Amino acid sequence: MNAPDRLTALSGISPGITIRAEPRPPRADWLCRCGRHERAIGRDAVIELASRATVTHCPHT
């Protein structure tokens, strides 16, 4: 098959926050809608990041 004959579906990583409590210590990853990534490690840092994280408004621009 030639390249133009193939259908390709692309999907990216959606903005949002992911929080993982296991394995210890807790971790959070936030991908902002502008593409900036932030990671927090430790209970207090995860709580602080979760309180700031939003998908609807970008605080970086």
CSV table of C-alpha atoms in Angstrom, one decimal:
chain,number,residue,atom,x,y,z
A,1,MET,CA,0.0,0.0,0.0
A,2,ASN,CA,1.2,3.5,-0.8
A,3,ALA,CA,1.3,6.1,2.0
A,4,PRO,CA,-1.7,8.0,0.5
A,5,ASP,CA,-3.8,4.8,0.5
A,6,ARG,CA,-3.4,4.3,4.3
A,7,LEU,CA,-5.7,5.9,6.8
A,8,THR,CA,-4.0,6.9,10.0
A,9,ALA,CA,-5.6,8.0,13.2
A,10,LEU,CA,-3.5,10.1,15.5
A,11,SER,CA,-4.3,10.8,19.1
A,12,GLY,CA,-2.3,12.9,21.5
A,13,ILE,CA,-2.0,13.1,25.2
A,14,SER,CA,-4.9,15.1,26.6
A,15,PRO,CA,-4.3,17.9,29.1
A,16,GLY,CA,-5.2,17.1,32.7
A,17,ILE,CA,-3.8,15.9,36.0
A,18,THR,CA,-2.8,12.4,36.9
A,19,ILE,CA,-2.3,11.5,40.6
A,20,ARG,CA,-0.7,8.3,41.8
A,21,ALA,CA,-0.5,7.3,45.4
A,22,GLU,CA,1.3,4.1,44.9
A,23,PRO,CA,4.2,3.5,44.9
A,24,ARG,CA,5.1,5.8,47.7
A,25,PRO,CA,5.7,8.8,47.7
A,26,PRO,CA,2.6,10.2,46.0
A,27,ARG,CA,3.2,11.8,42.6
A,28,ALA,CA,1.2,14.0,40.3
A,29,ASP,CA,1.7,15.0,36.7
A,30,TRP,CA,-0.1,17.9,35.1
A,31,LEU,CA,-0.1,18.6,31.4
A,32,CYS,CA,-1.4,22.1,30.8
A,33,ARG,CA,-3.4,22.9,27.7
A,34,CYS,CA,-0.4,25.0,26.5
A,35,GLY,CA,1.8,21.9,26.6
A,36,ARG,CA,3.7,22.7,29.8
A,37,HIS,CA,4.3,19.7,32.1
A,38,GLU,CA,4.7,19.9,35.8
A,39,ARG,CA,5.4,17.1,38.2
A,40,ALA,CA,5.0,17.0,42.0
A,41,ILE,CA,6.4,14.4,44.3
A,42,GLY,CA,5.3,14.2,48.0
A,43,ARG,CA,2.0,14.7,49.7
A,44,ASP,CA,2.3,18.5,50.2
A,45,ALA,CA,3.6,19.1,46.7
A,46,VAL,CA,0.8,17.0,45.2
A,47,ILE,CA,-1.9,18.8,47.1
A,48,GLU,CA,-0.4,22.2,46.0
A,49,LEU,CA,-0.3,21.1,42.4
A,50,ALA,CA,-3.8,19.7,42.4
A,51,SER,CA,-5.1,23.0,43.8
A,52,ARG,CA,-3.5,25.0,41.0
A,53,ALA,CA,-4.2,22.5,38.1
A,54,THR,CA,-6.9,23.4,35.7
A,55,VAL,CA,-7.7,22.4,32.1
A,56,THR,CA,-10.0,25.3,31.2
A,57,HIS,CA,-7.5,28.2,31.9
A,58,CYS,CA,-3.7,28.3,31.2
A,59,PRO,CA,-1.9,30.1,34.0
A,60,HIS,CA,1.4,30.1,31.9
A,61,THR,CA,0.3,32.5,29.2
